[in-house]
Coordinates of C-alpha atoms in Angstrom, one line a residue:
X22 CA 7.9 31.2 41.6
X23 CA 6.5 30.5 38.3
X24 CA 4.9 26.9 37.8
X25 CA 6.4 27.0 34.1
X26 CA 9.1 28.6 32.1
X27 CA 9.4 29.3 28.7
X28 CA 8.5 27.3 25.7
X29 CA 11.3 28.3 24.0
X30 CA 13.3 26.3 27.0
X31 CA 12.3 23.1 26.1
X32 CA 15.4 22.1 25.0
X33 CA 17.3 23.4 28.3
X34 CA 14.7 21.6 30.9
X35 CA 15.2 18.2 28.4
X36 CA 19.3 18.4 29.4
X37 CA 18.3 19.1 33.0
X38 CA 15.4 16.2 32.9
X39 CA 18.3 14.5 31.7
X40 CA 21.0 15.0 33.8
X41 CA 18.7 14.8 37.2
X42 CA 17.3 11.4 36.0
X43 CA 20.5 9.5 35.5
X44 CA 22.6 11.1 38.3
X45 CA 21.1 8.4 40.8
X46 CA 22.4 5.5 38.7
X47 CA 26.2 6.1 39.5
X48 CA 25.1 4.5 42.9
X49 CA 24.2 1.7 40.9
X50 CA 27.9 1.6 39.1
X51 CA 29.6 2.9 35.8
X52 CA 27.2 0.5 33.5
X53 CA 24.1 1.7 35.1
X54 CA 25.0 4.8 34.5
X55 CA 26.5 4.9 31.4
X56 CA 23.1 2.8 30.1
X57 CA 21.0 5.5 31.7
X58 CA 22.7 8.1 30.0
X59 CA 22.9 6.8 26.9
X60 CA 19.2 5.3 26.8
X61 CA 17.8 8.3 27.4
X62 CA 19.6 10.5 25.3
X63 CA 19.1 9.1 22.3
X64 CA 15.9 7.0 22.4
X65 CA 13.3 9.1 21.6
X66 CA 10.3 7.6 23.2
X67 CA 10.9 9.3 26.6
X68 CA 10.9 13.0 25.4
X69 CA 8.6 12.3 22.8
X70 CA 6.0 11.0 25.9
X71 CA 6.7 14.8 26.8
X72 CA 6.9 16.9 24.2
X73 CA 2.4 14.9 22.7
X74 CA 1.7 15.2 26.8
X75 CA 1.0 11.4 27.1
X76 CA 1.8 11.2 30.3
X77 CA -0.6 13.6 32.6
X78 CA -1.4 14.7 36.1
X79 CA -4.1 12.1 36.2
X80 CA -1.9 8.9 35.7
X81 CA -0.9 8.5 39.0
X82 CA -0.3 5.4 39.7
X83 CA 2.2 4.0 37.2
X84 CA 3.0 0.2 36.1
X85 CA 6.0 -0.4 34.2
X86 CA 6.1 -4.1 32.6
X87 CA 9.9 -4.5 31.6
X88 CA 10.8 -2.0 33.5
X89 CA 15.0 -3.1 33.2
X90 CA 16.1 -0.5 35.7
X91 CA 13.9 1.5 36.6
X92 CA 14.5 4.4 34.4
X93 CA 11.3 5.6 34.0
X94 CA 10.8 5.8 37.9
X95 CA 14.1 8.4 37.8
X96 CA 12.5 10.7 34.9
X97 CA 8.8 10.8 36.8
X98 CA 10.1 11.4 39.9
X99 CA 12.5 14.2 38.2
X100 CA 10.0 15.6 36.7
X101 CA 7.7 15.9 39.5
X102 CA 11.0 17.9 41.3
X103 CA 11.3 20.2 38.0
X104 CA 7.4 21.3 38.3
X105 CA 7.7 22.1 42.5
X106 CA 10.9 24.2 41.6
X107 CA 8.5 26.1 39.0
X108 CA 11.1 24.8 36.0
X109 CA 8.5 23.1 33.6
X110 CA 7.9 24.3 30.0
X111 CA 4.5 25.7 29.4
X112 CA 4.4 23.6 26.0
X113 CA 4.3 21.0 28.9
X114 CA 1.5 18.9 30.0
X115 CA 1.7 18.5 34.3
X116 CA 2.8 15.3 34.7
X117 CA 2.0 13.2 38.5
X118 CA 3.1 15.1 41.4
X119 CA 4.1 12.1 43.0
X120 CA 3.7 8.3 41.2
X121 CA 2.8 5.9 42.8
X122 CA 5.2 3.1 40.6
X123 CA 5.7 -0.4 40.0
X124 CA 8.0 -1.4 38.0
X125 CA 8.7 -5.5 37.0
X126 CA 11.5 -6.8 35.3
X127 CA 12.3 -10.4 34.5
X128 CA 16.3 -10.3 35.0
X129 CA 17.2 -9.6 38.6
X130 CA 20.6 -8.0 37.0
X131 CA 18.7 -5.5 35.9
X132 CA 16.7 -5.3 39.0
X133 CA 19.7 -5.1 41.3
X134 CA 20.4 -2.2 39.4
X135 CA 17.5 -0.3 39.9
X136 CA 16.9 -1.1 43.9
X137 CA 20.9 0.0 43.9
X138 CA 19.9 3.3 42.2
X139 CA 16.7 4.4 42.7
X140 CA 15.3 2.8 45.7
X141 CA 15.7 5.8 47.7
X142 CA 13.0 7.7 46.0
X143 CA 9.9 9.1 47.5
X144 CA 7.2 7.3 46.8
X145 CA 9.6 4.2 47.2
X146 CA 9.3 2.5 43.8
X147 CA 7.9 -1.3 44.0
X148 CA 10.3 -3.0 42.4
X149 CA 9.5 -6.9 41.3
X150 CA 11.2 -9.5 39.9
X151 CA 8.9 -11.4 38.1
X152 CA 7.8 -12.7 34.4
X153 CA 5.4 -10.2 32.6
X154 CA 2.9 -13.0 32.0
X155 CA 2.2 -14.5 35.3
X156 CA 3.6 -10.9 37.6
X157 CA 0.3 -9.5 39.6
X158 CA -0.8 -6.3 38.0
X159 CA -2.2 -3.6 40.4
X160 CA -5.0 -1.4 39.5
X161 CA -3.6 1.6 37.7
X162 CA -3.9 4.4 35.8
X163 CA -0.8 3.9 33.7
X164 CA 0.5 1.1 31.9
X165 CA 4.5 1.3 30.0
X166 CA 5.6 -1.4 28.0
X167 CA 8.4 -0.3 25.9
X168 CA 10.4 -2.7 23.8
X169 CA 9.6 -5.7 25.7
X170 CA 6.3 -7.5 24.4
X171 CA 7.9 -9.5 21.4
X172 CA 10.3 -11.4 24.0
X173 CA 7.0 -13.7 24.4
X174 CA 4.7 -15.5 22.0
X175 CA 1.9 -14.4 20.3
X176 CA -0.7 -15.7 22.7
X177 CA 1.8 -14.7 25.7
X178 CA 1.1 -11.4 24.3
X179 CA -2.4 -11.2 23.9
X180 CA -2.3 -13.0 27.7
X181 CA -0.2 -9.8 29.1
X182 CA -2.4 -7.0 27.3
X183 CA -5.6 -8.6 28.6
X184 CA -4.7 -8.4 32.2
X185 CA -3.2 -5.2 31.4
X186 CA -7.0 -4.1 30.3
X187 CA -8.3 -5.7 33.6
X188 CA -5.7 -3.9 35.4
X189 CA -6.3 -0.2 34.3
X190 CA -10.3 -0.8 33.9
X191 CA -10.0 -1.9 37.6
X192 CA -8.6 1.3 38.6
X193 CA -11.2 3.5 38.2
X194 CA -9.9 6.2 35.8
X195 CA -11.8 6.8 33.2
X196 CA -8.4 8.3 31.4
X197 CA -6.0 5.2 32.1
X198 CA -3.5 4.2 29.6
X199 CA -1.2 1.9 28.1
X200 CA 1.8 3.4 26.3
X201 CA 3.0 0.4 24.1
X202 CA 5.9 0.6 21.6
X203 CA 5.9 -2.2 19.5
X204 CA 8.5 -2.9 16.2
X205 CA 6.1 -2.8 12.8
X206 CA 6.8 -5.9 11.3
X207 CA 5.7 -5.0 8.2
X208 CA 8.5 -2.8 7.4
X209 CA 11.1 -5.2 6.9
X210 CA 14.6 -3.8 7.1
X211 CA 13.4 -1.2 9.9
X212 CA 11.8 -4.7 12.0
X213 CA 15.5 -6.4 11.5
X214 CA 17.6 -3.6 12.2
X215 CA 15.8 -3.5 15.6
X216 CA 16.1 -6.6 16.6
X217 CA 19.5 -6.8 15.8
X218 CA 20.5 -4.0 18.1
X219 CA 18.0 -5.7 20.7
X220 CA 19.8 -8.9 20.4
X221 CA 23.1 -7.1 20.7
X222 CA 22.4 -4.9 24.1
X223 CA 20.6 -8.1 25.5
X224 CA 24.1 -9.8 25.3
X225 CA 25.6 -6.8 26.9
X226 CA 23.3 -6.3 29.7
X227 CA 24.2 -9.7 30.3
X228 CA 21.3 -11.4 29.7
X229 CA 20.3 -14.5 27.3
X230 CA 19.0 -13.6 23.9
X231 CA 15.7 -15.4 23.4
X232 CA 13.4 -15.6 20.3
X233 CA 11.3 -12.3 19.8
X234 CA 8.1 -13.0 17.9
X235 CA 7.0 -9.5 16.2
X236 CA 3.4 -8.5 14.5
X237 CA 2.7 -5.9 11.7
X238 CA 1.5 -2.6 13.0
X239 CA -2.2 -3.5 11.3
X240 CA -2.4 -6.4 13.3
X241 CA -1.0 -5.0 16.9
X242 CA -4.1 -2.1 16.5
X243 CA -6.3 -4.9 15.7
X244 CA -5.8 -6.8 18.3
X245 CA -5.6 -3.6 21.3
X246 CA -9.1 -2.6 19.4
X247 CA -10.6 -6.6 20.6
X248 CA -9.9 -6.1 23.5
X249 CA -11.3 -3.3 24.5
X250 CA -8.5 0.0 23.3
X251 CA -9.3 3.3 21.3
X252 CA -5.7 3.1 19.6
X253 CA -3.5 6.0 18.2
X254 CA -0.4 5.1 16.4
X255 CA 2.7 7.6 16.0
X256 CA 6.1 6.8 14.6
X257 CA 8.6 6.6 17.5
X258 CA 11.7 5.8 16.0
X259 CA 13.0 9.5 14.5
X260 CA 17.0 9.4 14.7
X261 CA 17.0 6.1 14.3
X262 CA 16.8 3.3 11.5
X263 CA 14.1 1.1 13.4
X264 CA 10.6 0.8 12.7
X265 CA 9.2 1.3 16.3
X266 CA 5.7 2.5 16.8
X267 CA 4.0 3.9 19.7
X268 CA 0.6 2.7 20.4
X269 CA -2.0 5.2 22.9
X270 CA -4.4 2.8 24.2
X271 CA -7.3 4.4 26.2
X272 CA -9.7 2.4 27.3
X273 CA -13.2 2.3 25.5
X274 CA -16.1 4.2 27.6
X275 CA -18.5 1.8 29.0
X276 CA -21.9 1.1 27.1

C-alpha cells in the first residue's frame, strides 16, 4: 500500500486524525472527551503544526510542558498509525514513527485524565505531575509549550526556556525544536480576549485561575534569540479573535 494518499485528501485524513485522537478519551469520561473534541477541532495550532510540517520524522523524542491531558500524545501516536496504514497526505511531512513522549502537567485533574485515556499507548507516554519550572527536562528533540508560559512570571519564564535550551542542545539533534505559542501583547483587544477565554476554561477544568503575565511578540523573539533560538513567527490564531503567535525555535549551530 501507498505510504501517502492524495493531497487533495487533506481535509478527509484531518477528520480521521481527528476522530482517532479523541476516541481514547471516552475512557477518560464525557469531559475528557468532549474537551478533546472540541480543543482540537477548533484550535488551530494542531493542524496548522501539520499542514507548515513542523513536526518531522527527526523529532523523536517529544516533551510536552503543560501538557493538560495529553492530547498531543493521542494525535502523534495517531498519526504515526495513519502513515503504517499508507493514509498520510503527500502535502504531509512524515512525522515520528513512534515518540518517545513526556508530557508534564501541573494539575493532577488534568493528569488523571490523561493516564485514564491514553496510558495504554505504545510507547507508554511518561506522564508527570509536576510544575514547569522546577519538572526535570529530558534530552529531546522536541519541545511543545502551547498556551501555558504566561501562567508564571517573567523571570519564571525566562527560567523554563533556558532549561528548555539545555534540554534539546543536550540531545544531540542538530534539528531540535521548541514550538512555543505565546499571546502578542501588543495587540491589545486580541491579548484580552484570550485571556478571558483562558481564565474561563481554567474555571471549568476545575482549576484555580492565577495571574498570567504576557510579553509583546518583539520582546518574546528577543528574548528566544538570547538565549541561543533562530526564531520564526507565524500567526496561529485564524478562526479565532485572539492574538496567539507561534514561535519555531531551532537551536543556533555551534561556532
Amino acid at each position: 500500500m501507498s505510504a501517502v494518499m492524495s493531497s487533495a485528501s487533506t481535509d478527509t485524513a484531518w477528520r480521521e486524525l481527528h476522530e482517532a485522537a479523541t476516541v481514547p478519551y471516552k475512557k477518560g469520561g464525557s469531559f475528557a472527551w468532549h474537551f478533546a473534541r472540541g480543543k482540537l477541532g477548533r484550535d488551530p495550532v494542531f493542524r496548522g503544526l501539520l499542514e507548515r510540517g513542523l513536526v518531522g520524522a527527526q523529532h523523536q523524542r517529544v516533551v510536552d510542558i503543560g501538557c493538560g491531558q495529553g492530547l498531543f500524545a493521542s494525535l502523534l501516536a495517531s498519526m504515526s498509525a495513519m502513515q503504517q496504514k499508507g493514509r498520510w497526505p503527500s502535502s504531509w511531512s512524515t512525522t515520528p514513527a513512534a515518540a518517545d513522549y513526556t508530557g508534564i502537567e501541573l494539575m493532577p485533574k488534568d493528569v488523571a485524565r490523561a493516564q485514564a485515556s491514553i496510558g495504554h499507548l505504545q510507547p507508554t507516554p511518561q506522564l508527570v505531575c509536576g510544575d514547569m519550572c522546577s519538572a526535570a527536562l529530558p534530552d529531546c528533540d522536541l519541545v511543545v509549550i502551547l498556551d501555558v508560559l504566561h501562567y508564571v512570571d517573567l523571570e519564571a519564564q525566562e527560567g523554563v526556556l533556558q532549561r528548555v535550551h539545555s534540554a534539546l542542545a543536550g540531545g544531540g539533534n542538530p534539528q531540535a525544536r521548541l514550538l512555543l505559542r505565546v499571546g502578542d501583547a501588543s495587540s491589545r483587544r486580541g491579548f484580552a480576549i484570550s485571556q478571558w477565554v483562558d481564565r474561563t476554561v481554567t474555571r471549568i477544568r476545575g482549576h484555580k485561575v492565577s495571574p498570567t503575565w504576557g510579553r509583546p511578540l518583539a520582546e518574546w523573539k528577543a528574548l528566544l534569540q538570547r538565549l541561543g533560538f533562530r526564531v520564526q513567527s507565524i500567526p496561529m490564531s485564524e478562526g479565532t479573535p485572539f492574538a496567539n503567535v507561534l514561535l519555531v525555535a531551532d537551536l543556533e549551530a555551534a561556532a
